[in-house]
mmCIF file of C-alpha atoms in Angstrom:
data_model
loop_
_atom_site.group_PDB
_atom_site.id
_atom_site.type_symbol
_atom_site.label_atom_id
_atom_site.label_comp_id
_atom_site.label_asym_id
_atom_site.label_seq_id
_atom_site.Cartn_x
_atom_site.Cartn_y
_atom_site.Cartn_z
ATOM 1 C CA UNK A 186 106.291 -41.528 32.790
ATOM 2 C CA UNK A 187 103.437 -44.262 33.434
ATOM 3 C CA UNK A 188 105.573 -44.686 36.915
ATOM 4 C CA UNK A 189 105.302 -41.117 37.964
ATOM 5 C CA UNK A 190 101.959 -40.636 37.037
ATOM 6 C CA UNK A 191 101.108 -43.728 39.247
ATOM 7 C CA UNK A 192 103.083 -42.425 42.438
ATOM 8 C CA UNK A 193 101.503 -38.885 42.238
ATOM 9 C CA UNK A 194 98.129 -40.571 41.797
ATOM 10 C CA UNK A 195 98.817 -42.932 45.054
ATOM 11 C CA UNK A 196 100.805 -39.821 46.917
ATOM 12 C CA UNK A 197 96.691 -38.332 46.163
ATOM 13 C CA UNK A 198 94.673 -40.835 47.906
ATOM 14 C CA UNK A 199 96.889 -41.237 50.352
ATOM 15 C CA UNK A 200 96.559 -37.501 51.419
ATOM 16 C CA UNK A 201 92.872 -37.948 50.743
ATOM 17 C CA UNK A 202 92.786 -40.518 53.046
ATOM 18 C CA UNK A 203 94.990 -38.721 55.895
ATOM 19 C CA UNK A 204 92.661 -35.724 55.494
ATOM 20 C CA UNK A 205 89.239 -38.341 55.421
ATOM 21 C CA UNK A 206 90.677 -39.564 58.472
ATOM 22 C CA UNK A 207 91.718 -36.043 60.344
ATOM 23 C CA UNK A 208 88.216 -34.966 59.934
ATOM 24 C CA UNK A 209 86.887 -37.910 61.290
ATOM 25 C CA UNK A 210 88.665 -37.420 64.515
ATOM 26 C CA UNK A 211 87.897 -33.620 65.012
ATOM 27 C CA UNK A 212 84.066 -34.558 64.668
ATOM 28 C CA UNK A 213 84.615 -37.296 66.454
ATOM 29 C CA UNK A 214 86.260 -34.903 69.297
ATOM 30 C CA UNK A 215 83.567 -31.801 68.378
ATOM 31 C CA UNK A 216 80.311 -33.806 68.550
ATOM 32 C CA UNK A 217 80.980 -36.782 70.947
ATOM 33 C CA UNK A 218 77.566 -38.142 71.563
ATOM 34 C CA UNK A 219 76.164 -36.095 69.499
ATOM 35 C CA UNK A 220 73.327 -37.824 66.925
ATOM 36 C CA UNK A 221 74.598 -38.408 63.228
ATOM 37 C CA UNK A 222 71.800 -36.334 61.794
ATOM 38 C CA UNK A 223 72.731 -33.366 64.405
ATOM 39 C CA UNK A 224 75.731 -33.025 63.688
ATOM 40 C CA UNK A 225 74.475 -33.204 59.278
ATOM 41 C CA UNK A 226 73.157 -30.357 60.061
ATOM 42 C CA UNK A 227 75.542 -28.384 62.029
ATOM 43 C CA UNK A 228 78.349 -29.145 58.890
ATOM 44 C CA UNK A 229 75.847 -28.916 56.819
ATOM 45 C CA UNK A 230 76.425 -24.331 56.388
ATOM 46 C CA UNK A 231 73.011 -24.232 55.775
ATOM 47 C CA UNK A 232 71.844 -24.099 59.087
ATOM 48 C CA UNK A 233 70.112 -21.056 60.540
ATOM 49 C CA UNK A 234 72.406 -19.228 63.520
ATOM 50 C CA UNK A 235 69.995 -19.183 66.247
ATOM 51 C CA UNK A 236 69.225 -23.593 65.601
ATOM 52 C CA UNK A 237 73.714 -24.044 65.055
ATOM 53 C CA UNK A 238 73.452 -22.070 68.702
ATOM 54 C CA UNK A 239 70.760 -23.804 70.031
ATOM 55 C CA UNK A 240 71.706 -27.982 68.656
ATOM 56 C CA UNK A 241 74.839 -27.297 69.395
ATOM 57 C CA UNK A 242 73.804 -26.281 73.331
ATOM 58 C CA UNK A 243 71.211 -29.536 73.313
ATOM 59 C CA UNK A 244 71.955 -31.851 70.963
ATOM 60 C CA UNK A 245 69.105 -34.083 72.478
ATOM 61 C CA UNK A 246 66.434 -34.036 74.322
ATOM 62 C CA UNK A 247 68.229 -35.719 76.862
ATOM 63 C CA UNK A 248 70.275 -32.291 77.048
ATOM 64 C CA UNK A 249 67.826 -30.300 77.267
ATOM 65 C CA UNK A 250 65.778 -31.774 79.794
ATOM 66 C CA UNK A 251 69.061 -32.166 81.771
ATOM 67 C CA UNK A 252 69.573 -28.605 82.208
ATOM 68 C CA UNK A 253 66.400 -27.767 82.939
ATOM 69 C CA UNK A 254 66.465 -30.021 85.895
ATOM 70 C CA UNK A 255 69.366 -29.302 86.990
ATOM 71 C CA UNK A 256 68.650 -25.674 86.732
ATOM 72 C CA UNK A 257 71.539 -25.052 84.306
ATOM 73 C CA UNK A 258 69.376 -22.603 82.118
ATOM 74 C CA UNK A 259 66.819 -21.983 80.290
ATOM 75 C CA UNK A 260 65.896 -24.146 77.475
ATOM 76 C CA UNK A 261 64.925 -21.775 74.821
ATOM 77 C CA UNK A 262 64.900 -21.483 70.824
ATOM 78 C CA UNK A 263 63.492 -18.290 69.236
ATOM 79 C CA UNK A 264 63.496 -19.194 65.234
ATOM 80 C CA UNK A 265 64.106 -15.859 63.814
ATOM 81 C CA UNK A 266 62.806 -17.373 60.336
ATOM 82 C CA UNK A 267 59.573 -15.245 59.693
ATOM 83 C CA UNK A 268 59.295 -14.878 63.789
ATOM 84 C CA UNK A 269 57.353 -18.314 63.422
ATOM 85 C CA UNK A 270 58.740 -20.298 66.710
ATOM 86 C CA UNK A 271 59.585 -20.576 69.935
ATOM 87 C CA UNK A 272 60.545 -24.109 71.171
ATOM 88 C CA UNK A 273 61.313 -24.659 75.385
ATOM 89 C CA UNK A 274 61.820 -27.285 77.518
ATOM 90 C CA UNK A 275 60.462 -26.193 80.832
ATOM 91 C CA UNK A 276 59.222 -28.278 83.862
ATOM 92 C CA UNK A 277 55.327 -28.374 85.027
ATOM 93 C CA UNK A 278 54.549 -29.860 88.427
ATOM 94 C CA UNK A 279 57.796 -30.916 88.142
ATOM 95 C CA UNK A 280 57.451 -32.970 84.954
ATOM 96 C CA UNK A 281 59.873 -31.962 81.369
ATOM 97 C CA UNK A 282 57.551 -30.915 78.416
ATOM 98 C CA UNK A 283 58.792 -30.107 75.376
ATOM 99 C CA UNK A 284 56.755 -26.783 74.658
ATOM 100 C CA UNK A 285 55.830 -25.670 71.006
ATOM 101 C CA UNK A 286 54.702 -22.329 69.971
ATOM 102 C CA UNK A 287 53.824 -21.550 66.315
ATOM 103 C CA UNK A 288 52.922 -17.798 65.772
ATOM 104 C CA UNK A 289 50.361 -17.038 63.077
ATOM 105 C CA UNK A 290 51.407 -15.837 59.677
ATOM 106 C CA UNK A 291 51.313 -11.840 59.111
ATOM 107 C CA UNK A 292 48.356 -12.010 57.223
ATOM 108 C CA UNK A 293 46.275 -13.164 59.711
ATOM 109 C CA UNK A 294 48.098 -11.463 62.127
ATOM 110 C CA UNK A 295 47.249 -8.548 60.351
ATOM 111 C CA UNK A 296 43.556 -8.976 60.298
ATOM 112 C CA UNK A 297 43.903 -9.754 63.748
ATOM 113 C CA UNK A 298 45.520 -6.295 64.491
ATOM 114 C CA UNK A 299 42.851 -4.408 62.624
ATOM 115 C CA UNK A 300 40.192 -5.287 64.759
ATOM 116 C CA UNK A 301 41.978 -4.601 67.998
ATOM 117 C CA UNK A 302 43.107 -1.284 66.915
ATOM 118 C CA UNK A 303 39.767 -0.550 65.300
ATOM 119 C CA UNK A 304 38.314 -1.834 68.575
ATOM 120 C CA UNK A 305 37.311 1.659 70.994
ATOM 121 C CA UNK A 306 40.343 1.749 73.695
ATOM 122 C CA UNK A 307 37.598 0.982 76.187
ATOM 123 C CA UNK A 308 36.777 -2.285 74.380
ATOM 124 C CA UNK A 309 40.109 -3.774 73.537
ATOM 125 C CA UNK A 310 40.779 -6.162 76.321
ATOM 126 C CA UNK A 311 37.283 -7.757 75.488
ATOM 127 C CA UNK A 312 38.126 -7.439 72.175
ATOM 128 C CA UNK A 313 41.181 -9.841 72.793
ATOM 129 C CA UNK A 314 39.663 -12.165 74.947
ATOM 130 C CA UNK A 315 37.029 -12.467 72.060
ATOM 131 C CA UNK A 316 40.147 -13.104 69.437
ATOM 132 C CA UNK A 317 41.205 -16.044 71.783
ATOM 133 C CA UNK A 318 38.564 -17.725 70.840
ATOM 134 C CA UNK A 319 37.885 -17.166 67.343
ATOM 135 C CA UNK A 320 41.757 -18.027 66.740
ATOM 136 C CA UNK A 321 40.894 -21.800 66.247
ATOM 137 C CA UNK A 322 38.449 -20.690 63.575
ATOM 138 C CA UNK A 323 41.217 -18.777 61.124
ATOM 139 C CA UNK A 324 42.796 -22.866 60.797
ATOM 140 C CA UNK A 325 41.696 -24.770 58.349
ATOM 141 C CA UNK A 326 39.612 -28.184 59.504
ATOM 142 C CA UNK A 327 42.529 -30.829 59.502
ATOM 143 C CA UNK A 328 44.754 -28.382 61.310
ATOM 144 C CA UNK A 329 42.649 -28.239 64.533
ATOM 145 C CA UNK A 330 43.859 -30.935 66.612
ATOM 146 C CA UNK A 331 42.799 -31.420 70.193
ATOM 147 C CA UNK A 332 46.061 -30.463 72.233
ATOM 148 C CA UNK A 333 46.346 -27.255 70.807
ATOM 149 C CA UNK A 334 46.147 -24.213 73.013
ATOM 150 C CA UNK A 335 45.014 -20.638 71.140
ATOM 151 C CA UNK A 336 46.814 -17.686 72.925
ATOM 152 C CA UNK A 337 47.195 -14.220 72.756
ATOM 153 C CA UNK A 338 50.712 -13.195 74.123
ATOM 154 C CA UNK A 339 49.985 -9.700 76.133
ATOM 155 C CA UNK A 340 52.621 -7.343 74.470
ATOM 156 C CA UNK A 341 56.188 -7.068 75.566
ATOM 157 C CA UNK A 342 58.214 -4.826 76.918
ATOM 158 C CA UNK A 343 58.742 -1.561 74.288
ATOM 159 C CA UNK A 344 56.127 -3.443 71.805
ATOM 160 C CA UNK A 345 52.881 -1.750 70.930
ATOM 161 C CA UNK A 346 51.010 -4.985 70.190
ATOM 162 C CA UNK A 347 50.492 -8.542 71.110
ATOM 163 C CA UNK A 348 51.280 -12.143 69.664
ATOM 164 C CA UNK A 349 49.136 -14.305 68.900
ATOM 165 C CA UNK A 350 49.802 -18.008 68.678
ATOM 166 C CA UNK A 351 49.048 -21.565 68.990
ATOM 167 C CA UNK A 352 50.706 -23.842 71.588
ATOM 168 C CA UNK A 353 51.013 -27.472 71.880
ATOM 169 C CA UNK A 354 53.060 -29.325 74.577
ATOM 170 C CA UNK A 355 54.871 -32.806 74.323
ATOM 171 C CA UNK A 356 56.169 -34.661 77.658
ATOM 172 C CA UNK A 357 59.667 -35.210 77.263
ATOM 173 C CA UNK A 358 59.776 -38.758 79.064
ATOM 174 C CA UNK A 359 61.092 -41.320 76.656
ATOM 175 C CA UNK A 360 62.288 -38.695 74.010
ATOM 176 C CA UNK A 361 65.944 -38.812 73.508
ATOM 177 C CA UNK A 362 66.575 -37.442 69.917
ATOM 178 C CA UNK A 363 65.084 -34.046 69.042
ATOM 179 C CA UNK A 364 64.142 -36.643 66.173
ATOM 180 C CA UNK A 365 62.098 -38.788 68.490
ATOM 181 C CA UNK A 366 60.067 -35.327 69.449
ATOM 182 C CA UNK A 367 59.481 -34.792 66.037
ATOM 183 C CA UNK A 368 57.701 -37.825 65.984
ATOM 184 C CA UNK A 369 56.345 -37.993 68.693
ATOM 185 C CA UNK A 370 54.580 -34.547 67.091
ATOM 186 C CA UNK A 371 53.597 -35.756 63.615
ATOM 187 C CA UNK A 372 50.131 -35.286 64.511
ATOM 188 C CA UNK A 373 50.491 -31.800 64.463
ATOM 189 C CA UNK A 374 51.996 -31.685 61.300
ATOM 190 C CA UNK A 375 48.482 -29.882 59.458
ATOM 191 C CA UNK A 376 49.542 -26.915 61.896
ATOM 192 C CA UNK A 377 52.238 -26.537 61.257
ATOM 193 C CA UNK A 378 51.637 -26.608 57.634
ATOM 194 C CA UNK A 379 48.859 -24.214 58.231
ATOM 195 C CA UNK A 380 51.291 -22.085 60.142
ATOM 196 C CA UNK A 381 54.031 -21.489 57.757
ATOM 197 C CA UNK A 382 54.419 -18.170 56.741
ATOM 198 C CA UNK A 383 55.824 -18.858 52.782
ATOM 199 C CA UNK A 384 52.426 -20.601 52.089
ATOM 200 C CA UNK A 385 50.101 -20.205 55.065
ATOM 201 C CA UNK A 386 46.909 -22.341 54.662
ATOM 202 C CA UNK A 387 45.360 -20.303 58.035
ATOM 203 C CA UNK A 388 42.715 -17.610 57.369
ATOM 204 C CA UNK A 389 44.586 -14.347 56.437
ATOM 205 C CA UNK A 390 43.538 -10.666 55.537
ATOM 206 C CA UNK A 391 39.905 -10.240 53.849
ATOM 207 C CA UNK A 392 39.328 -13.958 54.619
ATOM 208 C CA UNK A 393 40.221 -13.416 58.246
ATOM 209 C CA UNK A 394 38.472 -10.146 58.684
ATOM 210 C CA UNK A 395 35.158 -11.679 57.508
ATOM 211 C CA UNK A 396 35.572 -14.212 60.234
ATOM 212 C CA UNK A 397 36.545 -11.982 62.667
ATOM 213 C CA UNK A 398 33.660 -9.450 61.742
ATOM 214 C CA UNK A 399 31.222 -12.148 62.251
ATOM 215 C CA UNK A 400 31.827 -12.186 66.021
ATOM 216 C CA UNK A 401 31.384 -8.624 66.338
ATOM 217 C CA UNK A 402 35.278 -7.596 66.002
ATOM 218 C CA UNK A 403 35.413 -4.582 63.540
ATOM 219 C CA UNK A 404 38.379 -5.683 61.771
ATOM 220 C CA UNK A 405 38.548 -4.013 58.382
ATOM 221 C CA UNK A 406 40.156 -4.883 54.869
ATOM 222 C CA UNK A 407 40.673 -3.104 51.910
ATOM 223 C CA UNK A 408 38.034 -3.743 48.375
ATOM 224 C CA UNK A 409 40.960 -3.112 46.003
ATOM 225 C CA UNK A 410 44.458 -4.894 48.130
ATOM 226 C CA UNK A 411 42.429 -7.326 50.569
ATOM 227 C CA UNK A 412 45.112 -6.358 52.881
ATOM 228 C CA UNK A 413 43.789 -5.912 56.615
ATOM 229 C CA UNK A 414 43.230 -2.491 57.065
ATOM 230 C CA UNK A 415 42.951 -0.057 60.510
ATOM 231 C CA UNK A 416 42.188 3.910 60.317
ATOM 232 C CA UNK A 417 43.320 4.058 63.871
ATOM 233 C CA UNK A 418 47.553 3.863 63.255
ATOM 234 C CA UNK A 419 49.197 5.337 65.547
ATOM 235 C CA UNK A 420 51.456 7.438 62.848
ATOM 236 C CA UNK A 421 48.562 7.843 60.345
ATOM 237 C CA UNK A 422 45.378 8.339 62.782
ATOM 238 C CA UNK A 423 41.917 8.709 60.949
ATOM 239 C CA UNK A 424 43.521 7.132 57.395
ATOM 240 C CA UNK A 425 43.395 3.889 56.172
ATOM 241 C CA UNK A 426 46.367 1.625 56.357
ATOM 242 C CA UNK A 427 47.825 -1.592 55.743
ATOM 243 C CA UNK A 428 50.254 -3.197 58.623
ATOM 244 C CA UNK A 429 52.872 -4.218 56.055
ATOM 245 C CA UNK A 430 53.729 -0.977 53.183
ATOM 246 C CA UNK A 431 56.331 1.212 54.164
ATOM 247 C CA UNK A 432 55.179 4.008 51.550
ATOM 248 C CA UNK A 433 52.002 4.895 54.548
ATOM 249 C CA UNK A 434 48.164 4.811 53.725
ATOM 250 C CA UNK A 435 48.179 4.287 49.812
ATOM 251 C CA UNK A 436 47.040 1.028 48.097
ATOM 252 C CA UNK A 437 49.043 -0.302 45.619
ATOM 253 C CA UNK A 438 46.166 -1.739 43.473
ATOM 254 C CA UNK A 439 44.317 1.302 43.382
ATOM 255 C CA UNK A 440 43.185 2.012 39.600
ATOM 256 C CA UNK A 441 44.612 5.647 38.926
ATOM 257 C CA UNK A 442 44.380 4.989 35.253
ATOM 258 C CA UNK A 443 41.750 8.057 34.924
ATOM 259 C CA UNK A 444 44.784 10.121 36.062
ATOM 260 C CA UNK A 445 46.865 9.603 33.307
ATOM 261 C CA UNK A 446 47.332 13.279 31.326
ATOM 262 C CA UNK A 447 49.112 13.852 28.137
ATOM 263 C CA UNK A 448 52.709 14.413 30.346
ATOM 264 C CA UNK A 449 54.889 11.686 31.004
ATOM 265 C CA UNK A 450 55.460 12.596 34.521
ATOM 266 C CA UNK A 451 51.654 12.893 35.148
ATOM 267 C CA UNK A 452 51.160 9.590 34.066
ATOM 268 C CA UNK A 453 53.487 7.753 36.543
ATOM 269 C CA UNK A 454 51.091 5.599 38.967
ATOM 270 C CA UNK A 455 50.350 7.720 42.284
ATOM 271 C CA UNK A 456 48.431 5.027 44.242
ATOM 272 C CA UNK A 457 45.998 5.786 46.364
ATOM 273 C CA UNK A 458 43.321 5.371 49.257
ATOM 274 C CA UNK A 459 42.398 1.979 50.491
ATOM 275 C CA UNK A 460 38.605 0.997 49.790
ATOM 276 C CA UNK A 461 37.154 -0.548 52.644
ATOM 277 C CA UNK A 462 35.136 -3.114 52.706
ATOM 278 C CA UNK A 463 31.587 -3.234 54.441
ATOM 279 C CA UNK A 464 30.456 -6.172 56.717
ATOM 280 C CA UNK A 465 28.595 -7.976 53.572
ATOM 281 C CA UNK A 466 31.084 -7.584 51.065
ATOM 282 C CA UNK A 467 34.283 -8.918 53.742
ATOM 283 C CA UNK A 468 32.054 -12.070 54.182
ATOM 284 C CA UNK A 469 31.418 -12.319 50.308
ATOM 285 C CA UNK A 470 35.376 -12.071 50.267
ATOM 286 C CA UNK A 471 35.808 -14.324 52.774
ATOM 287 C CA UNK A 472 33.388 -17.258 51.470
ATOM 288 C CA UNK A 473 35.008 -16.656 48.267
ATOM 289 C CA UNK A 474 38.759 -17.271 49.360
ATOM 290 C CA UNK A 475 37.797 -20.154 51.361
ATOM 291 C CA UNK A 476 36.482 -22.035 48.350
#
């Protein structure tokens, strides 16, 4: 019995070993020259499609920068995670730059939106041309780092509204790894942290409407929500509304307790308006979320 028990047990590991060594030659064939941490990631199943698509394209900067010069294609990566970044390789004056664009975070795109739509129609290309400016301000201090560009993205084809972003670019000479990039970016690490959309530390909603209100852009938020609010949506003109509820024009903190009757069914929560705020009280707000 002890014999049999020891030949299955060294039929095992020698399997384990054949199959060890099978899948070391189909990586080995799959990711030739590809960086060990690259190709972590791509077996990884974690991954996000549009970066397995995109590493498995460029594996390096080398890659990248390749094609572009060669005019193989563009070099482009769209994160789809939270619509946060876009990542290109182009060429300018006929040098390879790694370009970085981090979008803001919805609530201060939100706050952002307000005040253009709450802007006349006359006045909203100075209105944006104002925001450009003031975009800097909604980061906090450690996150504004010489090298970064604020823009406002005019909107795109079949979109109603503009991006706004920051932009930083990175020469690709002597970057090999996309590792080596990230390095060479560390620097602009406090943005990104500022830019991340699961815990943003930029300026969002009441905060960012106080800002923005300062310079003269009537951006608007609600007393009860703090969401950023406009009255001038194009499917609920002349009501208050926040960019994000589904439901339309009704706050969901708005205290409806004095509507509670004596029948069940009248008692069930009904929302209800958004209370905006006035210039005073959205800079009160705003000091008071930035302490």
């Amino acid at each position: 019995m002890a014999s049999t028990k020891k030949s299955v047990s060294s039929r095992a590991k020698r399997v384990g070993r054949q199959k060890a060594s099978a899948e070391q030659r189909r990586q080995q064939r799959e990711y030739d020259g590809v960086p060990a941490e690259i190709v972590e990631l791509l077996e990884s199943g974690d991954i996000l499609p549009e970066w397995d698509t995109f590493y498995r394209a460029f594996p390096t900067v080398t890659a990248a920068v390749e094609a572009v010069t060669h005019g193989q294609g563009e070099v482009r990566l769209e994160s789809h995670e939270h619509e946060l970044l876009l990542l290109q390789v182009v060429l300018e004056e006929g040098e390879p730059v790694v370009m970085t664009t981090l979008y803001v975070p919805y609530g201060t795109r939100d706050a952002l939106l307000s005040g253009l739509f709450n802007s006349a129609p006359a006045d909203r290309d100075q209105a944006l041309s104002t925001m450009a400016g003031i975009l800097p301000e909604l980061l906090p201090d450690d996150a504004r780092i010489d090298g970064v560009e604020a823009i406002v993205e005019p909107s795109a084809a079949g979109a109603l509204v503009p991006r706004f972003a920051y932009r930083f670019r990175t020469p690709a000479h002597g970057l090999t790894t996309w590792n080596s990039y990230y390095e060479a970016t560390l620097r602009f690490a406090p943005l990104r942290e500022a830019m991340t959309w699961i815990d943003t530390r930029a300026a969002s909603d009441a905060e960012a409407v106080a800002i923005l209100r300062r310079h003269g852009i009537p951006a608007a938020s609600c007393a009860q929500c703090g969401h950023a609010v406009t009255d001038q949506h194009p499917a609920w003109p002349g009501l208050w509304v926040d960019f994000i509820a589904e439901g339309g024009p009704i706050c969901e903190r708005y205290d409806d307790s004095a509507l509670a009757r004596d029948n069940e069914l009248d008692s069930v929560a009904i929302g209800g308006p958004h209370q905006v705020l006035t210039l005073e009280e959205a800079e009160q707000t705003g000091h008071a979320a930035s302490r």
